[in-house]
Amino acid sequence: MFSINSGAPASTALRNPRRRQRDGSEDSVAVRQLSKRLKRSGLSAETFQPPSTRTTNGYLHSGGTRPAANGIAKLGDGHGGLGEHRRSSAASLGSNRELDRGRVKSAGDGSVELTKNETYSVTRLATTPIQLQQHQSFETWRGTFTPNIGYAISTTHRQALIWRYKQASNATESSKPLVIRLLHVTEDPNQPLPLGFLVPSSPEPGLLIVMPTSGQVTYWEALSCAASVDLGRQKQQAVHGTVVGLSYGEQITNIMEAEPQGFLLTISSGKVVHMTVADSQGKAGITSQLLRSSSAQGGGLFGSLRNVFGGSAWLKDLAAVRAGSSVRRGQRQCAIGTTKGLLQFWELNWNGAHSMTFEVDAKSKLLESIRDIGSFPRDSDSQVFKILDFTFLPTAVKGQEVTSTHSKSATRLLILTSISSASESRYNLHVLDIVDDNFEVPVVHPISCYTTPISSDTSSKPQLLVPEPGQTAYVILDKSIILASLEEIPESPSSQLQAEALKVLDPFQDVIDFRKDKDYKVVGCAADPPEKGKSSSGCTIMVQGYGVIRVTVASLQSHVTSADRAAVTAEAKLEQAVFYGSQPSLLDFSGRSEVQFAIEEVQDAALRVSRSITDSSSKYLPGAGPSMEQQLQRRAIALADLIKHLRKHYQPLDRVTRWKLLWEAEKMAASTALWRIYETVPKNVPEKQKILLDEMVECLNEDEKVENQPDRHETDRVRHWLTHDIWRLENLIPWTSATISLLYDESIEDRRPMSLAYHARLISEANDIQLTVTKTAYKFRQENALLYGVDDDNMSEGLLSTGYGGIPEIWTSTELICDAIQKLAVQFQNYAIELDTHGSDDEDNEPSPKLFEKIAKENTSVVDLSCKTNIERLRWLQSSRDPSMQALGRNLERESIGSRRELLKGLVDIGQFLPAIRLGEKYHDLDALAEVLEAEIESSQEELHAPYKTPEDMEETKAKISICKEHRDKYFNKYGDAWADAFFSRFVDQNRIAILLDLGKKHPQYLTTFLRARPELNTFAWMHEVASESDYAAAADDLRLAQEQAHDIWAKRIQLSMGKLALMATATPEKATDSTATARIQDVDSSMEILAAQDQVYQVLRFSLQWALNDTAVKTEILMKDVCHRFVKHKPMLRKALEQHMAQLVEERPLETEDLIDAITLLDETAWDDKALARLQLDEKSIDLVLGFAARRFQIALKLVRLSTFETGEVTRKELVENIIWRRCIIQDNWPKINRTELKGDAEVERETAQTALFKTLKEGFKTGFFDDHPPPDPSTLLSVGTSIESLRTSSRYNNVPDSTLSNLARDLEVEDQALQQCIEEGRLDQWWLGIVDSAKLAARKEADLAGEERSRRLVAEREFREKMRRDDEAAWGVGQWKNGVSRMDDEGDVVMDM
């Protein structure tokens, strides 16, 4: 028997090679023993009996009539007893059952799975000799497989390696190769390698070695003979011969088994040699002859056959030689094809005879079929057509049966063609049917996934294999393997719709590429025979520098159609690259340019692959394992490989996809860290106590996790969650604080209150979970931002400063997570206060000091995390274009500022003062810093006055105060005005102005800036300006701004007065002519006069309120009833405005100038008639005050317009107000009645006219010179003033008033305008106007004359009185003792002395 492990020493070589193998033990000892050989039997009648078994994958079991796929014939039991020999050989190699199972499995046999998807898998066989796996080796190999016995041979210039590549029962035996030295050694490494072939025979395979250049042939009938260590015996036991017809320079390029009698040798010049290694009696002997034919036996379509080879018997453009079916007993069909499309079919006889049966020139048909499908290169110039290889198709290919399978000439070929240009090649697989005299190309499979031209310097040609059941073609290239489905997609309604939409799917195709950075190349291949009970197909390939691999295409399942797996998906490619591309491998997963996917498909596929990793649904990941951490790390590595592959080999993904991929990777990293933390938690907790993470997983809702199945013995909740639910980690984190609250409430309900120690342990675990997950996620994001392409230059600590727009909600800062982190921080701060306040009598009930200190320090990190997540969420909300989201952002901003301040204060309360300060500095929360510092200073100062303080405690407290003040002063230099704003604002909010001004003395420049930037603080800012800055002008400005904000007349008058004093203090001799200061003083005087006018109005109205209750509403109602009723009747807008003005007058609040004008001009004229005055019961002085105001009120209103400081350019506003005043003045009286002068004397008419408001106003104005520069307007010019929205819009007063409000106001003013129109038309006021004006001037002049006479009389009296007083003093004190005083008389005649 033969054993490749024995080495076959010379002593065990067979002396009689014809002796039969002895039956007996199959152990290694029996293998080494010599065995008797049976005498060779002669040919019998049964030798060529018709075969009874079918062809399987082209390997004929007993000479069947079907073609052998891939051109390799398989001997059956009926050929000269060779079937018996094969069975004996199989017994030596292992049982028949083991041989049938020789396919490498993916588990348990040491094979390595290189890649796998739904369609095919690639494995590296564990039986590969180590010599073939060393890619660093400079020795080249040539390999050949003998699939029907499961052996392979690989040859070099010096030796041959033979091993069993199919897994045997004894893995040790099958993994050790048999090394045989060659008899004919070539020293030149550039010479072609010897061709080796294992010849199936009994009891062990024979070995055939052919030297390609010399043609020397060496044949050993048994491997044990070839393995002899004795060179002489090795030569003696070999059969030697020479290939005939080999000329100088020619080489034998290939050897093809063509049983039953021998082999076909292909020569580089195109010759084909038929060689046999045994005669018809089975005796070993080498014979060879060239295939020649002078005539043909075919006819019909082909006509008379030409002498193909002629005398030279060669075809220079030979493409392939393939052995086919057995024509009759003892004969074999073979086919020879040229690259130009000529196909010849031969019959080979067991005795070496041969004849060509017919030939086919298929080029035109093949080109026509290519033309029909349009499979041409884009470059149409210089296209070259070639047949690269062909093979006989097994007839079991579904949908591709030969029309007449019973015809003796029925043949089906699969032909690999190329049509190439300079830049690319297009490859096609043609099905060629030859039936009797006809041939056609019914099916063409264009290969769209590979267009790389075949290099001219390649050492091997493309090889086409079609393993049974013939569903898939394998095109084996130097560094690539093309898989192409030969199944046609059946017609269906869906396929018809796809055809109409031009989306018809091509049959499945894919390319398996070898790595380009290694010198890997194919040196041998063979189709695998079919396995019993399986319909999958496969081929075995020998790769130089790597080993033996097997490519297996899975058969279609019953529920899967050819259309279902027609397309190679982006998801499948990504899965292969992710799960197989990262390990050192033969394969290249970078993809090909011919196979392109839409970026949307790639993005969707990337997200699906990522999700399948995070939820462990990927078939490439184990469902469970003993090490959870290893499982998590494996998944994390897969996610990293995914993004690296995407970034390297695909166009950039969109921003949202990149972020989603990053987030899932973050969750994986965070979950890995979470598991490590969980493993550190002691599991032996006391009874009734829980481990927090277990309870958190339990608390998750059903739709937030995959429920574990106890009936399937899934009892570990945490492991189950980490296996299936990492992708929704954001649902777990909010349960940290919530679970503690639930457990606390449950303990209260069970009347077993949670102990303080248990509570502290839960908080500690919650801190660990929260901090570990989020910190790991942010750290991972920061470190991998560049890898994922998410703006790493705009990122700090995992947060983007800008650029959150357009991305989904960030999982680390969902609303629930932000809320949970904040609650966790508050939870411990409240716990610490409770512990400090109440404590426990039982020390065992309280947490250990070490645990409490740990939680307290961690609380700083939790607060930090709360601030961080709130900032991230705030930035995301603010970047949204949705107004509702932006509103949420504004609310969050307000809430987060307040919550952060409270959290920092809570840190101080639990003894974390300095960490709180650092967090305030980190987040630039100066308001919180100011509050924390001052609160700490105040509380420390209170401690200084506490009783029973030791000196050490006092020193410690003083040191704390000193540290706080140092920080406070340092911040002025560090943050400048920003710190001053935060620090000083706190005292303003607390209304501690005195302390503010006192603290500001140390930093006066910051307090000055602070006060000047806040107009609302001007009420006391002027004090700082005077006391610290000595800037009276600035103080005057502060007072001016303060009076504008004053809420009562008294304060406004005081501030104006002090402002005037400050302005006067700025006056120096150098600034005596400063017009600016003068103008500012005049502005103050004007404001004072406006206040005096308001005070005058109030003094008049006050008489109506002398018996009213001290209630604003009551007083306002009385005024509206007594003095504001008639004129605003039927004018709702004006009435409402007047009511508001009356309320302000009652409360003595300053009115705006135009509001004061309305209050004056809208009063009823009847408010001071005799009847009204009698009802008020006023004394004479009060009556004079009221009547004086009534006579001058419109003149006062006009003067207020002059005193007002309207903005520059607002002439129209001033004119509008003045015109309205004049119109209201005119319509106060009944001018139509005055116009009816019949039966009236002049005195009566003059008296009635003099009693009108218009006459009084004109007279007062002329008397004071008010109209000298601005004469009163004609009544007709006052028509239509303010009676439209457009007219009102001319005043800036109404800029921000809605049109609807202005429309109502215009209607009220229209009522006034109609009254004026009546005065003009019925009262002929336009005709009376000039006369009234002249009468008013005359009356004013008369009053002026009388006033002048009275003034002269007073001056004379003053001089006489002064002279009299001087004489009296001289008489009393003597001459010269008179004090030169100054005296004058006031308006009432009293003497006023100015000493």
mmCIF file with all atom_site columns, N, CA, C and O in Angstrom, residues 46-56 58-66 73-80 82-83 86 260 325-326 328-332:
data_model
loop_
_atom_site.group_PDB
_atom_site.id
_atom_site.type_symbol
_atom_site.label_atom_id
_atom_site.label_alt_id
_atom_site.label_comp_id
_atom_site.label_asym_id
_atom_site.label_entity_id
_atom_site.label_seq_id
_atom_site.pdbx_PDB_ins_code
_atom_site.Cartn_x
_atom_site.Cartn_y
_atom_site.Cartn_z
_atom_site.occupancy
_atom_site.B_iso_or_equiv
_atom_site.pdbx_formal_charge
_atom_site.auth_seq_id
_atom_site.auth_comp_id
_atom_site.auth_asym_id
_atom_site.auth_atom_id
_atom_site.pdbx_PDB_model_num
ATOM 1   N N  . GLU A 1 46  ? -16.147 -8.180 -21.741 1.00 0.00 ? 46  GLU A N  1
ATOM 2   C CA . GLU A 1 46  ? -16.795 -7.199 -20.858 1.00 0.00 ? 46  GLU A CA 1
ATOM 3   C C  . GLU A 1 46  ? -16.044 -5.879 -20.786 1.00 0.00 ? 46  GLU A C  1
ATOM 4   O O  . GLU A 1 46  ? -16.511 -4.930 -20.178 1.00 0.00 ? 46  GLU A O  1
ATOM 5   N N  . THR A 1 47  ? -14.834 -5.828 -21.371 1.00 0.00 ? 47  THR A N  1
ATOM 6   C CA . THR A 1 47  ? -14.019 -4.632 -21.208 1.00 0.00 ? 47  THR A CA 1
ATOM 7   C C  . THR A 1 47  ? -14.718 -3.393 -21.746 1.00 0.00 ? 47  THR A C  1
ATOM 8   O O  . THR A 1 47  ? -14.667 -2.324 -21.158 1.00 0.00 ? 47  THR A O  1
ATOM 9   N N  . PHE A 1 48  ? -15.384 -3.544 -22.874 1.00 0.00 ? 48  PHE A N  1
ATOM 10  C CA . PHE A 1 48  ? -16.016 -2.373 -23.503 1.00 0.00 ? 48  PHE A CA 1
ATOM 11  C C  . PHE A 1 48  ? -17.531 -2.497 -23.542 1.00 0.00 ? 48  PHE A C  1
ATOM 12  O O  . PHE A 1 48  ? -18.174 -2.112 -24.512 1.00 0.00 ? 48  PHE A O  1
ATOM 13  N N  . GLN A 1 49  ? -18.074 -3.096 -22.520 1.00 0.00 ? 49  GLN A N  1
ATOM 14  C CA . GLN A 1 49  ? -19.534 -3.164 -22.423 1.00 0.00 ? 49  GLN A CA 1
ATOM 15  C C  . GLN A 1 49  ? -20.091 -1.747 -22.250 1.00 0.00 ? 49  GLN A C  1
ATOM 16  O O  . GLN A 1 49  ? -19.440 -0.870 -21.684 1.00 0.00 ? 49  GLN A O  1
ATOM 17  N N  . PRO A 1 50  ? -21.320 -1.506 -22.714 1.00 0.00 ? 50  PRO A N  1
ATOM 18  C CA . PRO A 1 50  ? -21.922 -0.173 -22.539 1.00 0.00 ? 50  PRO A CA 1
ATOM 19  C C  . PRO A 1 50  ? -21.976 0.199  -21.061 1.00 0.00 ? 50  PRO A C  1
ATOM 20  O O  . PRO A 1 50  ? -22.278 -0.643 -20.218 1.00 0.00 ? 50  PRO A O  1
ATOM 21  N N  . PRO A 1 51  ? -21.628 1.410  -20.769 1.00 0.00 ? 51  PRO A N  1
ATOM 22  C CA . PRO A 1 51  ? -21.632 1.833  -19.356 1.00 0.00 ? 51  PRO A CA 1
ATOM 23  C C  . PRO A 1 51  ? -23.032 1.885  -18.791 1.00 0.00 ? 51  PRO A C  1
ATOM 24  O O  . PRO A 1 51  ? -23.994 2.100  -19.512 1.00 0.00 ? 51  PRO A O  1
ATOM 25  N N  . SER A 1 52  ? -23.108 1.686  -17.509 1.00 0.00 ? 52  SER A N  1
ATOM 26  C CA . SER A 1 52  ? -24.417 1.661  -16.842 1.00 0.00 ? 52  SER A CA 1
ATOM 27  C C  . SER A 1 52  ? -24.641 2.850  -15.913 1.00 0.00 ? 52  SER A C  1
ATOM 28  O O  . SER A 1 52  ? -25.717 3.013  -15.399 1.00 0.00 ? 52  SER A O  1
ATOM 29  N N  . THR A 1 53  ? -23.623 3.610  -15.698 1.00 0.00 ? 53  THR A N  1
ATOM 30  C CA . THR A 1 53  ? -23.779 4.744  -14.774 1.00 0.00 ? 53  THR A CA 1
ATOM 31  C C  . THR A 1 53  ? -23.686 6.052  -15.536 1.00 0.00 ? 53  THR A C  1
ATOM 32  O O  . THR A 1 53  ? -23.092 6.134  -16.606 1.00 0.00 ? 53  THR A O  1
ATOM 33  N N  . ARG A 1 54  ? -24.236 7.097  -14.923 1.00 0.00 ? 54  ARG A N  1
ATOM 34  C CA . ARG A 1 54  ? -24.301 8.406  -15.557 1.00 0.00 ? 54  ARG A CA 1
ATOM 35  C C  . ARG A 1 54  ? -23.012 9.159  -15.332 1.00 0.00 ? 54  ARG A C  1
ATOM 36  O O  . ARG A 1 54  ? -22.219 8.871  -14.450 1.00 0.00 ? 54  ARG A O  1
ATOM 37  N N  . THR A 1 55  ? -22.818 10.184 -16.136 1.00 0.00 ? 55  THR A N  1
ATOM 38  C CA . THR A 1 55  ? -21.666 11.069 -15.978 1.00 0.00 ? 55  THR A CA 1
ATOM 39  C C  . THR A 1 55  ? -21.943 12.047 -14.834 1.00 0.00 ? 55  THR A C  1
ATOM 40  O O  . THR A 1 55  ? -23.001 12.652 -14.770 1.00 0.00 ? 55  THR A O  1
ATOM 41  N N  . THR A 1 56  ? -20.980 12.199 -13.952 1.00 0.00 ? 56  THR A N  1
ATOM 42  C CA . THR A 1 56  ? -21.079 13.192 -12.875 1.00 0.00 ? 56  THR A CA 1
ATOM 43  C C  . THR A 1 56  ? -19.991 14.227 -13.058 1.00 0.00 ? 56  THR A C  1
ATOM 44  O O  . THR A 1 56  ? -18.812 13.916 -12.935 1.00 0.00 ? 56  THR A O  1
ATOM 45  N N  . GLY A 1 58  ? -18.735 15.417 -15.586 1.00 0.00 ? 58  GLY A N  1
ATOM 46  C CA . GLY A 1 58  ? -17.774 15.121 -16.639 1.00 0.00 ? 58  GLY A CA 1
ATOM 47  C C  . GLY A 1 58  ? -16.801 14.034 -16.294 1.00 0.00 ? 58  GLY A C  1
ATOM 48  O O  . GLY A 1 58  ? -15.976 13.662 -17.122 1.00 0.00 ? 58  GLY A O  1
ATOM 49  N N  . TYR A 1 59  ? -16.835 13.529 -15.098 1.00 0.00 ? 59  TYR A N  1
ATOM 50  C CA . TYR A 1 59  ? -15.963 12.414 -14.729 1.00 0.00 ? 59  TYR A CA 1
ATOM 51  C C  . TYR A 1 59  ? -16.763 11.149 -14.939 1.00 0.00 ? 59  TYR A C  1
ATOM 52  O O  . TYR A 1 59  ? -17.663 10.824 -14.185 1.00 0.00 ? 59  TYR A O  1
ATOM 53  N N  . LEU A 1 60  ? -16.432 10.424 -16.014 1.00 0.00 ? 60  LEU A N  1
ATOM 54  C CA . LEU A 1 60  ? -17.262 9.279  -16.406 1.00 0.00 ? 60  LEU A CA 1
ATOM 55  C C  . LEU A 1 60  ? -16.992 8.105  -15.490 1.00 0.00 ? 60  LEU A C  1
ATOM 56  O O  . LEU A 1 60  ? -15.873 7.624  -15.406 1.00 0.00 ? 60  LEU A O  1
ATOM 57  N N  . HIS A 1 61  ? -18.006 7.648  -14.831 1.00 0.00 ? 61  HIS A N  1
ATOM 58  C CA . HIS A 1 61  ? -17.839 6.491  -13.952 1.00 0.00 ? 61  HIS A CA 1
ATOM 59  C C  . HIS A 1 61  ? -17.599 5.227  -14.760 1.00 0.00 ? 61  HIS A C  1
ATOM 60  O O  . HIS A 1 61  ? -16.843 4.352  -14.348 1.00 0.00 ? 61  HIS A O  1
ATOM 61  N N  . SER A 1 62  ? -18.228 5.092  -15.905 1.00 0.00 ? 62  SER A N  1
ATOM 62  C CA . SER A 1 62  ? -18.069 3.854  -16.667 1.00 0.00 ? 62  SER A CA 1
ATOM 63  C C  . SER A 1 62  ? -18.239 4.107  -18.150 1.00 0.00 ? 62  SER A C  1
ATOM 64  O O  . SER A 1 62  ? -18.915 3.396  -18.847 1.00 0.00 ? 62  SER A O  1
ATOM 65  N N  . GLY A 1 63  ? -17.648 5.190  -18.607 1.00 0.00 ? 63  GLY A N  1
ATOM 66  C CA . GLY A 1 63  ? -17.681 5.449  -20.044 1.00 0.00 ? 63  GLY A CA 1
ATOM 67  C C  . GLY A 1 63  ? -19.020 5.836  -20.568 1.00 0.00 ? 63  GLY A C  1
ATOM 68  O O  . GLY A 1 63  ? -19.443 5.367  -21.618 1.00 0.00 ? 63  GLY A O  1
ATOM 69  N N  . GLY A 1 64  ? -19.742 6.670  -19.874 1.00 0.00 ? 64  GLY A N  1
ATOM 70  C CA . GLY A 1 64  ? -21.043 7.118  -20.331 1.00 0.00 ? 64  GLY A CA 1
ATOM 71  C C  . GLY A 1 64  ? -20.937 7.944  -21.584 1.00 0.00 ? 64  GLY A C  1
ATOM 72  O O  . GLY A 1 64  ? -19.875 8.335  -22.035 1.00 0.00 ? 64  GLY A O  1
ATOM 73  N N  . THR A 1 65  ? -22.064 8.263  -22.188 1.00 0.00 ? 65  THR A N  1
ATOM 74  C CA . THR A 1 65  ? -22.095 8.975  -23.455 1.00 0.00 ? 65  THR A CA 1
ATOM 75  C C  . THR A 1 65  ? -22.145 10.474 -23.278 1.00 0.00 ? 65  THR A C  1
ATOM 76  O O  . THR A 1 65  ? -22.175 11.216 -24.248 1.00 0.00 ? 65  THR A O  1
ATOM 77  N N  . ARG A 1 66  ? -22.184 10.972 -22.052 1.00 0.00 ? 66  ARG A N  1
ATOM 78  C CA . ARG A 1 66  ? -22.279 12.414 -21.845 1.00 0.00 ? 66  ARG A CA 1
ATOM 79  C C  . ARG A 1 66  ? -20.898 13.028 -21.775 1.00 0.00 ? 66  ARG A C  1
ATOM 80  O O  . ARG A 1 66  ? -19.943 12.381 -21.345 1.00 0.00 ? 66  ARG A O  1
ATOM 81  N N  . ALA A 1 73  ? -11.626 13.418 -18.060 1.00 0.00 ? 73  ALA A N  1
ATOM 82  C CA . ALA A 1 73  ? -12.420 12.182 -18.054 1.00 0.00 ? 73  ALA A CA 1
ATOM 83  C C  . ALA A 1 73  ? -12.171 11.413 -16.782 1.00 0.00 ? 73  ALA A C  1
ATOM 84  O O  . ALA A 1 73  ? -11.094 11.459 -16.202 1.00 0.00 ? 73  ALA A O  1
ATOM 85  N N  . LYS A 1 74  ? -13.167 10.679 -16.354 1.00 0.00 ? 74  LYS A N  1
ATOM 86  C CA . LYS A 1 74  ? -13.073 9.906  -15.119 1.00 0.00 ? 74  LYS A CA 1
ATOM 87  C C  . LYS A 1 74  ? -13.334 8.442  -15.417 1.00 0.00 ? 74  LYS A C  1
ATOM 88  O O  . LYS A 1 74  ? -14.338 8.102  -16.045 1.00 0.00 ? 74  LYS A O  1
ATOM 89  N N  . LEU A 1 75  ? -12.421 7.593  -15.013 1.00 0.00 ? 75  LEU A N  1
ATOM 90  C CA . LEU A 1 75  ? -12.514 6.171  -15.316 1.00 0.00 ? 75  LEU A CA 1
ATOM 91  C C  . LEU A 1 75  ? -13.570 5.512  -14.451 1.00 0.00 ? 75  LEU A C  1
ATOM 92  O O  . LEU A 1 75  ? -13.752 5.827  -13.300 1.00 0.00 ? 75  LEU A O  1
ATOM 93  N N  . GLY A 1 76  ? -14.224 4.545  -15.067 1.00 0.00 ? 76  GLY A N  1
ATOM 94  C CA . GLY A 1 76  ? -15.228 3.787  -14.336 1.00 0.00 ? 76  GLY A CA 1
ATOM 95  C C  . GLY A 1 76  ? -14.763 2.376  -14.069 1.00 0.00 ? 76  GLY A C  1
ATOM 96  O O  . GLY A 1 76  ? -13.632 1.990  -14.316 1.00 0.00 ? 76  GLY A O  1
ATOM 97  N N  . ASP A 1 77  ? -15.647 1.549  -13.565 1.00 0.00 ? 77  ASP A N  1
ATOM 98  C CA . ASP A 1 77  ? -15.294 0.198  -13.155 1.00 0.00 ? 77  ASP A CA 1
ATOM 99  C C  . ASP A 1 77  ? -15.152 -0.747 -14.338 1.00 0.00 ? 77  ASP A C  1
ATOM 100 O O  . ASP A 1 77  ? -14.610 -1.831 -14.200 1.00 0.00 ? 77  ASP A O  1
ATOM 101 N N  . GLY A 1 78  ? -15.620 -0.355 -15.485 1.00 0.00 ? 78  GLY A N  1
ATOM 102 C CA . GLY A 1 78  ? -15.647 -1.297 -16.586 1.00 0.00 ? 78  GLY A CA 1
ATOM 103 C C  . GLY A 1 78  ? -14.445 -1.264 -17.479 1.00 0.00 ? 78  GLY A C  1
ATOM 104 O O  . GLY A 1 78  ? -14.408 -1.971 -18.477 1.00 0.00 ? 78  GLY A O  1
ATOM 105 N N  . HIS A 1 79  ? -13.406 -0.498 -17.168 1.00 0.00 ? 79  HIS A N  1
ATOM 106 C CA . HIS A 1 79  ? -12.257 -0.354 -18.055 1.00 0.00 ? 79  HIS A CA 1
ATOM 107 C C  . HIS A 1 79  ? -11.101 -1.158 -17.524 1.00 0.00 ? 79  HIS A C  1
ATOM 108 O O  . HIS A 1 79  ? -10.318 -0.705 -16.711 1.00 0.00 ? 79  HIS A O  1
ATOM 109 N N  . GLY A 1 80  ? -11.010 -2.348 -18.025 1.00 0.00 ? 80  GLY A N  1
ATOM 110 C CA . GLY A 1 80  ? -9.855  -3.167 -17.707 1.00 0.00 ? 80  GLY A CA 1
ATOM 111 C C  . GLY A 1 80  ? -9.614  -3.329 -16.237 1.00 0.00 ? 80  GLY A C  1
ATOM 112 O O  . GLY A 1 80  ? -8.480  -3.438 -15.804 1.00 0.00 ? 80  GLY A O  1
ATOM 113 N N  . LEU A 1 82  ? -9.937  -1.225 -13.879 1.00 0.00 ? 82  LEU A N  1
ATOM 114 C CA . LEU A 1 82  ? -9.390  -0.061 -13.197 1.00 0.00 ? 82  LEU A CA 1
ATOM 115 C C  . LEU A 1 82  ? -10.299 0.404  -12.059 1.00 0.00 ? 82  LEU A C  1
ATOM 116 O O  . LEU A 1 82  ? -9.838  1.029  -11.116 1.00 0.00 ? 82  LEU A O  1
ATOM 117 N N  . GLY A 1 83  ? -11.578 0.077  -12.199 1.00 0.00 ? 83  GLY A N  1
ATOM 118 C CA . GLY A 1 83  ? -12.469 0.425  -11.085 1.00 0.00 ? 83  GLY A CA 1
ATOM 119 C C  . GLY A 1 83  ? -12.081 -0.318 -9.836  1.00 0.00 ? 83  GLY A C  1
ATOM 120 O O  . GLY A 1 83  ? -12.087 0.207  -8.741  1.00 0.00 ? 83  GLY A O  1
ATOM 121 N N  . ARG A 1 86  ? -9.094  1.320  -8.415  1.00 0.00 ? 86  ARG A N  1
ATOM 122 C CA . ARG A 1 86  ? -9.390  2.566  -7.719  1.00 0.00 ? 86  ARG A CA 1
ATOM 123 C C  . ARG A 1 86  ? -9.947  2.301  -6.336  1.00 0.00 ? 86  ARG A C  1
ATOM 124 O O  . ARG A 1 86  ? -9.659  3.001  -5.391  1.00 0.00 ? 86  ARG A O  1
ATOM 125 N N  . PRO A 1 260 ? -9.779  6.419  -22.024 1.00 0.00 ? 260 PRO A N  1
ATOM 126 C CA . PRO A 1 260 ? -9.225  5.314  -21.261 1.00 0.00 ? 260 PRO A CA 1
ATOM 127 C C  . PRO A 1 260 ? -7.764  4.983  -21.511 1.00 0.00 ? 260 PRO A C  1
ATOM 128 O O  . PRO A 1 260 ? -7.212  4.127  -20.821 1.00 0.00 ? 260 PRO A O  1
ATOM 129 N N  . SER A 1 325 ? -16.793 13.328 -24.173 1.00 0.00 ? 325 SER A N  1
ATOM 130 C CA . SER A 1 325 ? -17.508 12.111 -23.824 1.00 0.00 ? 325 SER A CA 1
ATOM 131 C C  . SER A 1 325 ? -16.925 10.910 -24.563 1.00 0.00 ? 325 SER A C  1
ATOM 132 O O  . SER A 1 325 ? -16.131 11.041 -25.489 1.00 0.00 ? 325 SER A O  1
ATOM 133 N N  . SER A 1 326 ? -17.312 9.732  -24.122 1.00 0.00 ? 326 SER A N  1
ATOM 134 C CA . SER A 1 326 ? -16.935 8.488  -24.781 1.00 0.00 ? 326 SER A CA 1
ATOM 135 C C  . SER A 1 326 ? -17.913 8.217  -25.904 1.00 0.00 ? 326 SER A C  1
ATOM 136 O O  . SER A 1 326 ? -19.122 8.066  -25.680 1.00 0.00 ? 326 SER A O  1
ATOM 137 N N  . ARG A 1 328 ? -17.834 5.592  -28.144 1.00 0.00 ? 328 ARG A N  1
ATOM 138 C CA . ARG A 1 328 ? -18.178 4.178  -28.040 1.00 0.00 ? 328 ARG A CA 1
ATOM 139 C C  . ARG A 1 328 ? -17.145 3.520  -27.159 1.00 0.00 ? 328 ARG A C  1
ATOM 140 O O  . ARG A 1 328 ? -16.181 4.152  -26.758 1.00 0.00 ? 328 ARG A O  1
ATOM 141 N N  . ARG A 1 329 ? -17.329 2.301  -26.889 1.00 0.00 ? 329 ARG A N  1
ATOM 142 C CA . ARG A 1 329 ? -16.462 1.615  -25.977 1.00 0.00 ? 329 ARG A CA 1
ATOM 143 C C  . ARG A 1 329 ? -15.019 1.639  -26.469 1.00 0.00 ? 329 ARG A C  1
ATOM 144 O O  . ARG A 1 329 ? -14.718 1.261  -27.594 1.00 0.00 ? 329 ARG A O  1
ATOM 145 N N  . GLY A 1 330 ? -14.126 2.116  -25.603 1.00 0.00 ? 330 GLY A N  1
ATOM 146 C CA . GLY A 1 330 ? -12.720 2.195  -25.957 1.00 0.00 ? 330 GLY A CA 1
ATOM 147 C C  . GLY A 1 330 ? -12.328 3.454  -26.702 1.00 0.00 ? 330 GLY A C  1
ATOM 148 O O  . GLY A 1 330 ? -11.174 3.581  -27.121 1.00 0.00 ? 330 GLY A O  1
ATOM 149 N N  . GLN A 1 331 ? -13.279 4.366  -26.870 1.00 0.00 ? 331 GLN A N  1
ATOM 150 C CA . GLN A 1 331 ? -12.984 5.587  -27.601 1.00 0.00 ? 331 GLN A CA 1
ATOM 151 C C  . GLN A 1 331 ? -13.416 6.797  -26.764 1.00 0.00 ? 331 GLN A C  1
ATOM 152 O O  . GLN A 1 331 ? -14.322 6.717  -25.949 1.00 0.00 ? 331 GLN A O  1
ATOM 153 N N  . ARG A 1 332 ? -12.741 7.903  -27.005 1.00 0.00 ? 332 ARG A N  1
ATOM 154 C CA . ARG A 1 332 ? -13.011 9.146  -26.277 1.00 0.00 ? 332 ARG A CA 1
ATOM 155 C C  . ARG A 1 332 ? -13.064 10.306 -27.239 1.00 0.00 ? 332 ARG A C  1
ATOM 156 O O  . ARG A 1 332 ? -12.276 10.379 -28.193 1.00 0.00 ? 332 ARG A O  1
#
